[in-house]
Short mmCIF file of C-alpha atoms and ligand atoms in Angstrom, two decimals:
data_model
loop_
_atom_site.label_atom_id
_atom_site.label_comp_id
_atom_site.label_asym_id
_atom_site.label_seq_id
_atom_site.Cartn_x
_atom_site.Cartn_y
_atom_site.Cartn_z
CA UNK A 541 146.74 -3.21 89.58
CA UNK A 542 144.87 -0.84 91.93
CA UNK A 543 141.85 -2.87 93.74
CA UNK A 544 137.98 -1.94 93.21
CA UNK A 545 136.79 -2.44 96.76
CA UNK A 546 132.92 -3.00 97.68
CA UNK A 547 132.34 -0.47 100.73
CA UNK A 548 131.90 -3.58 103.05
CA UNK A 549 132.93 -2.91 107.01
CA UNK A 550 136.18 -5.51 106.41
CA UNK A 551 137.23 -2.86 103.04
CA UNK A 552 136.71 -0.12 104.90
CA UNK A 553 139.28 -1.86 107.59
CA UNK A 554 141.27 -2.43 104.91
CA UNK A 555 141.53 0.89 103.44
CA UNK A 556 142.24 2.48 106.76
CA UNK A 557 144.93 0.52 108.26
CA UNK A 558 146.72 1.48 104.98
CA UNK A 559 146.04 5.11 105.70
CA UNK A 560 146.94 4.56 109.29
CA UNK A 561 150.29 3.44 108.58
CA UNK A 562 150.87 6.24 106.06
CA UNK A 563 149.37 5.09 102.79
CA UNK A 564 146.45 6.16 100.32
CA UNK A 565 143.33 5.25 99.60
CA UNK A 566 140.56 6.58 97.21
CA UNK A 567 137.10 6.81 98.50
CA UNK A 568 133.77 8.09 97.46
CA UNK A 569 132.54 11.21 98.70
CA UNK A 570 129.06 13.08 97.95
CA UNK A 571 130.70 15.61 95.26
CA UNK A 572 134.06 13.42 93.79
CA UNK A 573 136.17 10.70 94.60
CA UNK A 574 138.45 11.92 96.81
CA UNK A 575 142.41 10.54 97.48
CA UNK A 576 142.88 10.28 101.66
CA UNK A 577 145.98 10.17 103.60
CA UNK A 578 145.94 10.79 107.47
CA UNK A 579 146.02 14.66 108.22
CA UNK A 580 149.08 14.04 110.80
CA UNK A 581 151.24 11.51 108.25
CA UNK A 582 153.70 13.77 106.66
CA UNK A 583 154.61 10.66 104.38
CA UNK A 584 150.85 10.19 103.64
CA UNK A 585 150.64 13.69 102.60
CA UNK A 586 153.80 13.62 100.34
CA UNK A 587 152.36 10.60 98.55
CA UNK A 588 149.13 12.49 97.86
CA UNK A 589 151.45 15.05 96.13
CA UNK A 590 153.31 12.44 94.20
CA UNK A 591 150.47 10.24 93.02
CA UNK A 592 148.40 13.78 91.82
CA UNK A 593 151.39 15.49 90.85
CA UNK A 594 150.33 18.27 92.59
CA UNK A 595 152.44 21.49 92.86
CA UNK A 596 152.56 21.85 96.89
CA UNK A 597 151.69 25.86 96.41
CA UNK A 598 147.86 24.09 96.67
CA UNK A 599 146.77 22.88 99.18
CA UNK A 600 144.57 19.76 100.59
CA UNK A 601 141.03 20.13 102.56
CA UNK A 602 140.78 18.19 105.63
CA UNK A 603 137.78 15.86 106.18
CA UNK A 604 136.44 14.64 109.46
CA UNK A 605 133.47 12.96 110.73
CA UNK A 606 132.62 15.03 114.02
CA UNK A 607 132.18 18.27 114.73
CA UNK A 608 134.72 17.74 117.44
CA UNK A 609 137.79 16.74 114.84
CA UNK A 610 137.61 20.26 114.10
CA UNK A 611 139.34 21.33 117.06
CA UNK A 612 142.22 19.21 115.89
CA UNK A 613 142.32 21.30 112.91
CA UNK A 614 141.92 24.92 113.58
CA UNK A 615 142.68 26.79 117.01
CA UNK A 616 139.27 29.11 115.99
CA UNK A 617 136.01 28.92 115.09
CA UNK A 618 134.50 31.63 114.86
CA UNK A 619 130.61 31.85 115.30
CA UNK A 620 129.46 32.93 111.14
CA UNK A 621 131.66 29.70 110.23
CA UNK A 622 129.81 27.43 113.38
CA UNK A 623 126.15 28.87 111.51
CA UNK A 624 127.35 27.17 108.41
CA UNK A 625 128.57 23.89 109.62
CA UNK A 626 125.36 23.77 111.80
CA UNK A 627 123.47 24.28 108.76
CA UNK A 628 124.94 22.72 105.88
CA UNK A 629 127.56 19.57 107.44
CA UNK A 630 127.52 16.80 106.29
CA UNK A 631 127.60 18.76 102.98
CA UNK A 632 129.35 20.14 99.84
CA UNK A 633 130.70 23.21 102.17
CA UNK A 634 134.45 23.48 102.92
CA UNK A 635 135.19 25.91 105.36
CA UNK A 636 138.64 27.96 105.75
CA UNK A 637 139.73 28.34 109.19
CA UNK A 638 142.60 29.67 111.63
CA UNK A 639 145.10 26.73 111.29
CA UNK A 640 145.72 24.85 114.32
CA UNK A 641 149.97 24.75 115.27
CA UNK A 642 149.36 20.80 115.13
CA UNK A 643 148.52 20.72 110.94
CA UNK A 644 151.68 20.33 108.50
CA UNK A 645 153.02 23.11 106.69
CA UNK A 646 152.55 20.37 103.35
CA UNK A 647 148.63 20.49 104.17
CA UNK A 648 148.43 23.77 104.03
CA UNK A 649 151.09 24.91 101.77
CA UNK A 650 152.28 27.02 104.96
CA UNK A 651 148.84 29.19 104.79
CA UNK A 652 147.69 30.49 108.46
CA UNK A 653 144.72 28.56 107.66
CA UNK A 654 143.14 25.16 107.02
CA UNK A 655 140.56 24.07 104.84
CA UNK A 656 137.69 21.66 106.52
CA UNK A 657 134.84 20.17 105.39
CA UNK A 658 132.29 16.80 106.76
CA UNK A 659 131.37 15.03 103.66
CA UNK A 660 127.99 13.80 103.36
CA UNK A 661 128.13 10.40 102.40
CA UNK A 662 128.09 7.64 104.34
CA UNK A 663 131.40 5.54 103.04
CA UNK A 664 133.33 8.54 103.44
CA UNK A 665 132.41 8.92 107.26
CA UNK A 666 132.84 5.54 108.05
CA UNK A 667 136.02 5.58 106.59
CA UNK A 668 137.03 8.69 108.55
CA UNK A 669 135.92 7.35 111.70
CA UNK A 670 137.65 3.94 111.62
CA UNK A 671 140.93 6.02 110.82
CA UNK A 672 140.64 7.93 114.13
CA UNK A 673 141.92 11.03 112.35
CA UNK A 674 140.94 13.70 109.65
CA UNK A 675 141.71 12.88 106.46
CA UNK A 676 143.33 15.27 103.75
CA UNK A 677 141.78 14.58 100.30
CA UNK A 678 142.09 16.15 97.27
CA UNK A 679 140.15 14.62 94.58
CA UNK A 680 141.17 11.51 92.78
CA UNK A 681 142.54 12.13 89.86
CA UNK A 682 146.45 13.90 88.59
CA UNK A 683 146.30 17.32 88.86
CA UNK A 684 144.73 19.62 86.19
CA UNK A 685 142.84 17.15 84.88
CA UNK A 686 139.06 15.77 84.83
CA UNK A 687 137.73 15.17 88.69
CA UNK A 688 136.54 11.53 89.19
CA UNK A 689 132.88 10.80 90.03
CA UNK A 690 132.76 6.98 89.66
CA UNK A 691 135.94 4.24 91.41
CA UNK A 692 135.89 3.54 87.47
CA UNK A 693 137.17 7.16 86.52
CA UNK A 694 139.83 6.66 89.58
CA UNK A 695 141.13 3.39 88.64
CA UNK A 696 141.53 4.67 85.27
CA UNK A 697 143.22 7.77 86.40
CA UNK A 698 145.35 6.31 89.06
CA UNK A 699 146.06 2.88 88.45
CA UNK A 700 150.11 2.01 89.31
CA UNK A 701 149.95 4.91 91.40
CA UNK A 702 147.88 3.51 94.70
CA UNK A 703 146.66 0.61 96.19
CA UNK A 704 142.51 0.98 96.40
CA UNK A 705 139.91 2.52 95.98
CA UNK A 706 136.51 1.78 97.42
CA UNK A 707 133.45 1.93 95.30
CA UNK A 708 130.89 3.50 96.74
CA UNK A 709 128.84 4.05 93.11
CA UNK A 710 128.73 7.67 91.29
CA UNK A 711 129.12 10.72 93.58
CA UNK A 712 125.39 12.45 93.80
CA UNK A 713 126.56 16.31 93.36
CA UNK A 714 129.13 15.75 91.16
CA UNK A 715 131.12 18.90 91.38
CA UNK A 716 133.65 19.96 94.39
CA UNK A 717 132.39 21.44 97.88
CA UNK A 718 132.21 25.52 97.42
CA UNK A 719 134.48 26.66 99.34
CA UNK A 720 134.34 29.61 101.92
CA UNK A 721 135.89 32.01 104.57
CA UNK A 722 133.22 32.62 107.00
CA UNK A 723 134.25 35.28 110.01
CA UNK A 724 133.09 38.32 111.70
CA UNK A 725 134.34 40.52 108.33
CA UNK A 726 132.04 38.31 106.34
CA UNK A 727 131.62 34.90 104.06
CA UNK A 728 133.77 35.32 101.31
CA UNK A 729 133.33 33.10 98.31
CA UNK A 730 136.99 31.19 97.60
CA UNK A 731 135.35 28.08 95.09
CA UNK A 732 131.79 27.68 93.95
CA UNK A 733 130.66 24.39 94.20
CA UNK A 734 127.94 22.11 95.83
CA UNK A 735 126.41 24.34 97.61
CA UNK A 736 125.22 27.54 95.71
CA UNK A 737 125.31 30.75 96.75
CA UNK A 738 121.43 31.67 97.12
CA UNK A 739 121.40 28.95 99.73
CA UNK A 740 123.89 30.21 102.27
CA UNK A 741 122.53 33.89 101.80
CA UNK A 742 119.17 32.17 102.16
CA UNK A 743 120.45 30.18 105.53
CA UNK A 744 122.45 33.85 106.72
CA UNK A 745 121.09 36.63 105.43
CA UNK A 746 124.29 37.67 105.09
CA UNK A 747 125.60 38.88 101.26
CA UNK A 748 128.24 36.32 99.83
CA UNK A 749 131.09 38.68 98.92
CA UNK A 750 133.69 37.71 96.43
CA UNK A 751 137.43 38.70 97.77
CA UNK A 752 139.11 40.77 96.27
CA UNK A 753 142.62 39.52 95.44
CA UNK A 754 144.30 42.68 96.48
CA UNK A 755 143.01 42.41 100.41
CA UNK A 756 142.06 38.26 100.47
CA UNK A 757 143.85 36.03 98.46
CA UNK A 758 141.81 33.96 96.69
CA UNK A 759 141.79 30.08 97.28
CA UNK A 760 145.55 29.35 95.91
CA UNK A 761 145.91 26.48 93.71
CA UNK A 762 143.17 27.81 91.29
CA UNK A 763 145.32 28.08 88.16
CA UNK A 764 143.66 29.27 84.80
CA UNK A 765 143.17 25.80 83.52
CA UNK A 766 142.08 23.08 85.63
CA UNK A 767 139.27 20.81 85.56
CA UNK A 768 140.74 20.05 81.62
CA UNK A 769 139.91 16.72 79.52
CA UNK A 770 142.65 15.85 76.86
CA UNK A 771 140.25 16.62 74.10
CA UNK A 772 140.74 20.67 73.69
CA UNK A 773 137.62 22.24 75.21
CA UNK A 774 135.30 24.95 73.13
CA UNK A 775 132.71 27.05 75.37
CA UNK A 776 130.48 28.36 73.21
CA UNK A 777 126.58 30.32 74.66
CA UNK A 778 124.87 27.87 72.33
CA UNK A 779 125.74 25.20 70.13
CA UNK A 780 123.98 26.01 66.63
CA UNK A 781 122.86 23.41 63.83
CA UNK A 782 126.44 24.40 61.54
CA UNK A 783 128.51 23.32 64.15
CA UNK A 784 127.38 19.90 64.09
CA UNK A 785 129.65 19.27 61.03
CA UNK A 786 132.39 20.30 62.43
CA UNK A 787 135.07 16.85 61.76
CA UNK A 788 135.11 14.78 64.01
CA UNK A 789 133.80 16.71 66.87
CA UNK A 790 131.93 15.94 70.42
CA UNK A 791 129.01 18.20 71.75
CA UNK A 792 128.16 18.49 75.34
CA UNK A 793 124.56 20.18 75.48
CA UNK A 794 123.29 22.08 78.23
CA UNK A 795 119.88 20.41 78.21
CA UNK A 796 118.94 17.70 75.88
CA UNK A 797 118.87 18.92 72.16
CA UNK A 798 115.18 18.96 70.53
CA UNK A 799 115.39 21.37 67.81
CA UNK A 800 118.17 19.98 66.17
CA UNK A 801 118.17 15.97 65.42
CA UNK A 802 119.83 15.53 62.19
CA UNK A 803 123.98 15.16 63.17
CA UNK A 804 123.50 13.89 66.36
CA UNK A 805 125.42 10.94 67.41
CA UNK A 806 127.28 8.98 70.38
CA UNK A 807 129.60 12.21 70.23
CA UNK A 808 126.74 14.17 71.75
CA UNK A 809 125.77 14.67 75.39
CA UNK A 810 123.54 16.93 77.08
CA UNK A 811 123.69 17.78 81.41
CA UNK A 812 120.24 17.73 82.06
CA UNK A 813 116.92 16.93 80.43
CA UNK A 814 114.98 20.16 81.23
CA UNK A 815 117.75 22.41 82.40
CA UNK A 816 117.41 21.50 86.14
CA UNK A 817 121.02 22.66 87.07
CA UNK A 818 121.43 20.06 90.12
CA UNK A 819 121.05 17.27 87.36
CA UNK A 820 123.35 19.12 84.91
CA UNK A 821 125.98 19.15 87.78
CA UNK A 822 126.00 15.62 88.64
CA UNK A 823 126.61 14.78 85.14
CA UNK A 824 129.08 17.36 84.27
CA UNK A 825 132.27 15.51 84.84
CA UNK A 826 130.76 12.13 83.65
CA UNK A 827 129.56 13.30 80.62
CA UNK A 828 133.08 15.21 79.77
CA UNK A 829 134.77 11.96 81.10
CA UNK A 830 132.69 9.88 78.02
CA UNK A 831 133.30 12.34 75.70
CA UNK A 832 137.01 12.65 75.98
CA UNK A 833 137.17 8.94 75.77
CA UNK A 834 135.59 8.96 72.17
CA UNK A 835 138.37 10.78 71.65
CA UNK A 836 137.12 13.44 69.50
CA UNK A 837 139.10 16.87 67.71
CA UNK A 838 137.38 19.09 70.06
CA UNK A 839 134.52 18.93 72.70
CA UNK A 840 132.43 22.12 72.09
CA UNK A 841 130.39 22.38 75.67
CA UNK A 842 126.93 25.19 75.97
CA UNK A 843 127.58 27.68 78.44
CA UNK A 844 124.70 27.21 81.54
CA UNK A 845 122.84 29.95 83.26
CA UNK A 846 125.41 31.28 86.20
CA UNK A 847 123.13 31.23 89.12
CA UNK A 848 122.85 28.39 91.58
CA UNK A 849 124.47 25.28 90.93
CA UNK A 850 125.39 27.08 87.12
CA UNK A 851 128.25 29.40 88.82
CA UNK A 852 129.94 26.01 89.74
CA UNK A 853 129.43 24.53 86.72
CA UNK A 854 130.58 27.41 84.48
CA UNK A 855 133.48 28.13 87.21
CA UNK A 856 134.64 23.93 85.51
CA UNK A 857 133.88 24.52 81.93
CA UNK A 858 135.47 27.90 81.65
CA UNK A 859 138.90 26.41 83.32
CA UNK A 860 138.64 23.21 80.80
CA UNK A 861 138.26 25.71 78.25
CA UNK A 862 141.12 27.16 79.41
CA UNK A 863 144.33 24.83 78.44
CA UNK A 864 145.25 26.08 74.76
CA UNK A 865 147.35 22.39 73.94
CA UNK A 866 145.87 18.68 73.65
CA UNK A 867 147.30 16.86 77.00
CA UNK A 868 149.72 13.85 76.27
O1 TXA B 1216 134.49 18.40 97.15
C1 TXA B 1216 135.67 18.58 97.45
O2 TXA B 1216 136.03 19.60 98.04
C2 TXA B 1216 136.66 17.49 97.06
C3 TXA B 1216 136.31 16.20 97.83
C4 TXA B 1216 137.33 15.13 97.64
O3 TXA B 1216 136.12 16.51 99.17
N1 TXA B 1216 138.00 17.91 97.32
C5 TXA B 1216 138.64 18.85 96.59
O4 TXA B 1216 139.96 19.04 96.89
O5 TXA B 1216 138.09 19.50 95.71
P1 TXA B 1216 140.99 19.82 95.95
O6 TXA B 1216 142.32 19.45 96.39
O7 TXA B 1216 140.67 19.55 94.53
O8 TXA B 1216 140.73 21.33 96.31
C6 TXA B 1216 141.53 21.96 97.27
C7 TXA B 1216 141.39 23.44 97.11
C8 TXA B 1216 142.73 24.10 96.84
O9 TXA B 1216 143.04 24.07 95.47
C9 TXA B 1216 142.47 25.51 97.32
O10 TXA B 1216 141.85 26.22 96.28
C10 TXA B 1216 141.47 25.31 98.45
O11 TXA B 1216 140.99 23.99 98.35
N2 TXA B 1216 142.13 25.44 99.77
C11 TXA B 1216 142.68 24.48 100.54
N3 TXA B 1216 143.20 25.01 101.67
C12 TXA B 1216 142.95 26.33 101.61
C13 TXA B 1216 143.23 27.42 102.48
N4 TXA B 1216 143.87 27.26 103.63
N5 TXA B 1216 142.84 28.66 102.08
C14 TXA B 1216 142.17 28.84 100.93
N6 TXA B 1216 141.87 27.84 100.06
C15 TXA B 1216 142.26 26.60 100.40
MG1 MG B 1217 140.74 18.84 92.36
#
């Protein structure tokens, strides 16, 4: 039985003297649960592969808790990546670096880079420190399938498969860091996520430029369908009145449903009251997570505008949408 720890000092102990000698632990981070294994434990990282199983073509983001750790990471840093960690670490940003010589190949999947990021929640860094090393986590959950944003979701997900995971309550952002190449050729957009894209223009006044595949390979790892509950996945621009008899059914509405009443049951959700999309992604995953456990025929989810938080959002529900069979 995997153990539901209270982020107490003596846990947090705990949790890192199993990562220190090569284990796993699960621990809360601002966006998703995340599944930590010492950056330098080549049997740590392995069992982050096995207990996800996670292809090892994709590969892990480093955490740390200083700005120092990242010279343990990445032999550059070059100054349009240093504006962004100035400005938004601890945050939802991951940043892809030059890899230092010292970082597996299995973190990396052999890349010339490394992806880092300093989480902005408080369990996570005190984790982090009392490890003495980064920590590579992916988030909680086996690959492909719905990220975890409460220790419930993890335990659920990944019971048999490690030891703990420490509760630190649900994750405030709810969706993964966005993450980004920032260098002297510009900030390339590899994941949206946390942070949106207005902001960092907005901190830069630089453009964010999406690579394109032929010159930068995008973020690797990113299959088609990702992100997927078991339940088949519908996106649809609106969810009308006659689909509300469809048998047996879930909805997910973008913002909660006024106009139509009759039909509505526990099968129906909605992201955000008024359409605030910062709401709407905190309750993205948790809201699919309830769903799918109602076990419905299909959960038919509202598209949401594509602009701030939205382009993460969308980025989720289209790759949900995206696996054509029920999962087993
Ligand atoms: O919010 C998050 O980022 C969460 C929490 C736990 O921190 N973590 C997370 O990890 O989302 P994961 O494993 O689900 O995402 C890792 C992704 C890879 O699939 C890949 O797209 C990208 O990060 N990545 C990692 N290293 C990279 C690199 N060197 N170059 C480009 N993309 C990289
Ligand atoms: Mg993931």
């Amino acid at each position: 039985m995997i153990k539901i720890l209270k982020p107490t000092d003596e846990n947090i102990t705990l949790a890192s003297g199993i990562i220190k000698s090569g284990g796993l632990a699960a621990f809360p981070t601002e966006t998703v649960y995340g599944l930590g294994a010492d950056v330098f434990s080549r049997r740590g990282i392995a069992g982050i592969f096995e207990a996800k199983n996670r292809p090892f073509f994709d590969p892990l983001i480093c955490h740390i808790s200083s700005l120092e750790e990242v010279q343990r990471l990445s032999s550059e840093f070059p100054p349009e990546a240093i504006m962004l960690a100035e400005r938004f670490w601890p945050g939802p940003l991951t940043l892809v670096l030059p890899r230092h010589t010292d970082v597996p190949d299995i973190v990396t999947s052999g890349l010339p880079t490394v992806a880092v990021r300093m989480p902005a929640h408080d369990v996570a860094l005190r984790l982090i420190k009392k490890c003495g090393t980064p920590l590579a986590a992916p988030s909680a959950n086996p690959f492909g399938c719905l990220s975890p944003t409460t220790a419930a979701h993890v335990a659920e997900a990944l019971d048999g498969k490690i030891e703990v995971v420490i509760d630190g309550g649900p994750c405030p952002v709810g969706v993964e860091s966005t993450i980004v190449k920032a260098d002297k050729t510009g900030i390339f957009l590899l994941r949206p996520g946390g942070i949106s894209v207005e902001e960092i223009e907005a901190a830069t006044g630089l453009k964010v430029l999406t690579p394109n595949a032929s010159e930068t390979p995008e973020a690797p790892g990113q299959l088609p369908y990702h992100y997927s509950p078991m339940t088949p996945l519908r996106l649809v621009k609106k969810i009308t009145g006659d689909m509300l008899s469809i048998k047996d059914a879930a909805f997910l509405f973008f913002t909660k449903p006024v106009d139509i009443t009759a039909g509505i049951t526990a099968n129906t959700g909605f992201l955000s009251q008024g359409g605030d999309l910062r709401e709407a992604a905190s309750a993205v995953f948790s809201e699919l997570h309830r769903l799918d456990s109602l076990r419905p025929s299909v959960i038919i989810a509202e598209e949401v505008p594509a602009e701030g938080l939205g382009l993460a959002i969308m980025d989720r529900l289209i790759k949900a949408s995206k696996r054509t069979s029920p999962q087993s």
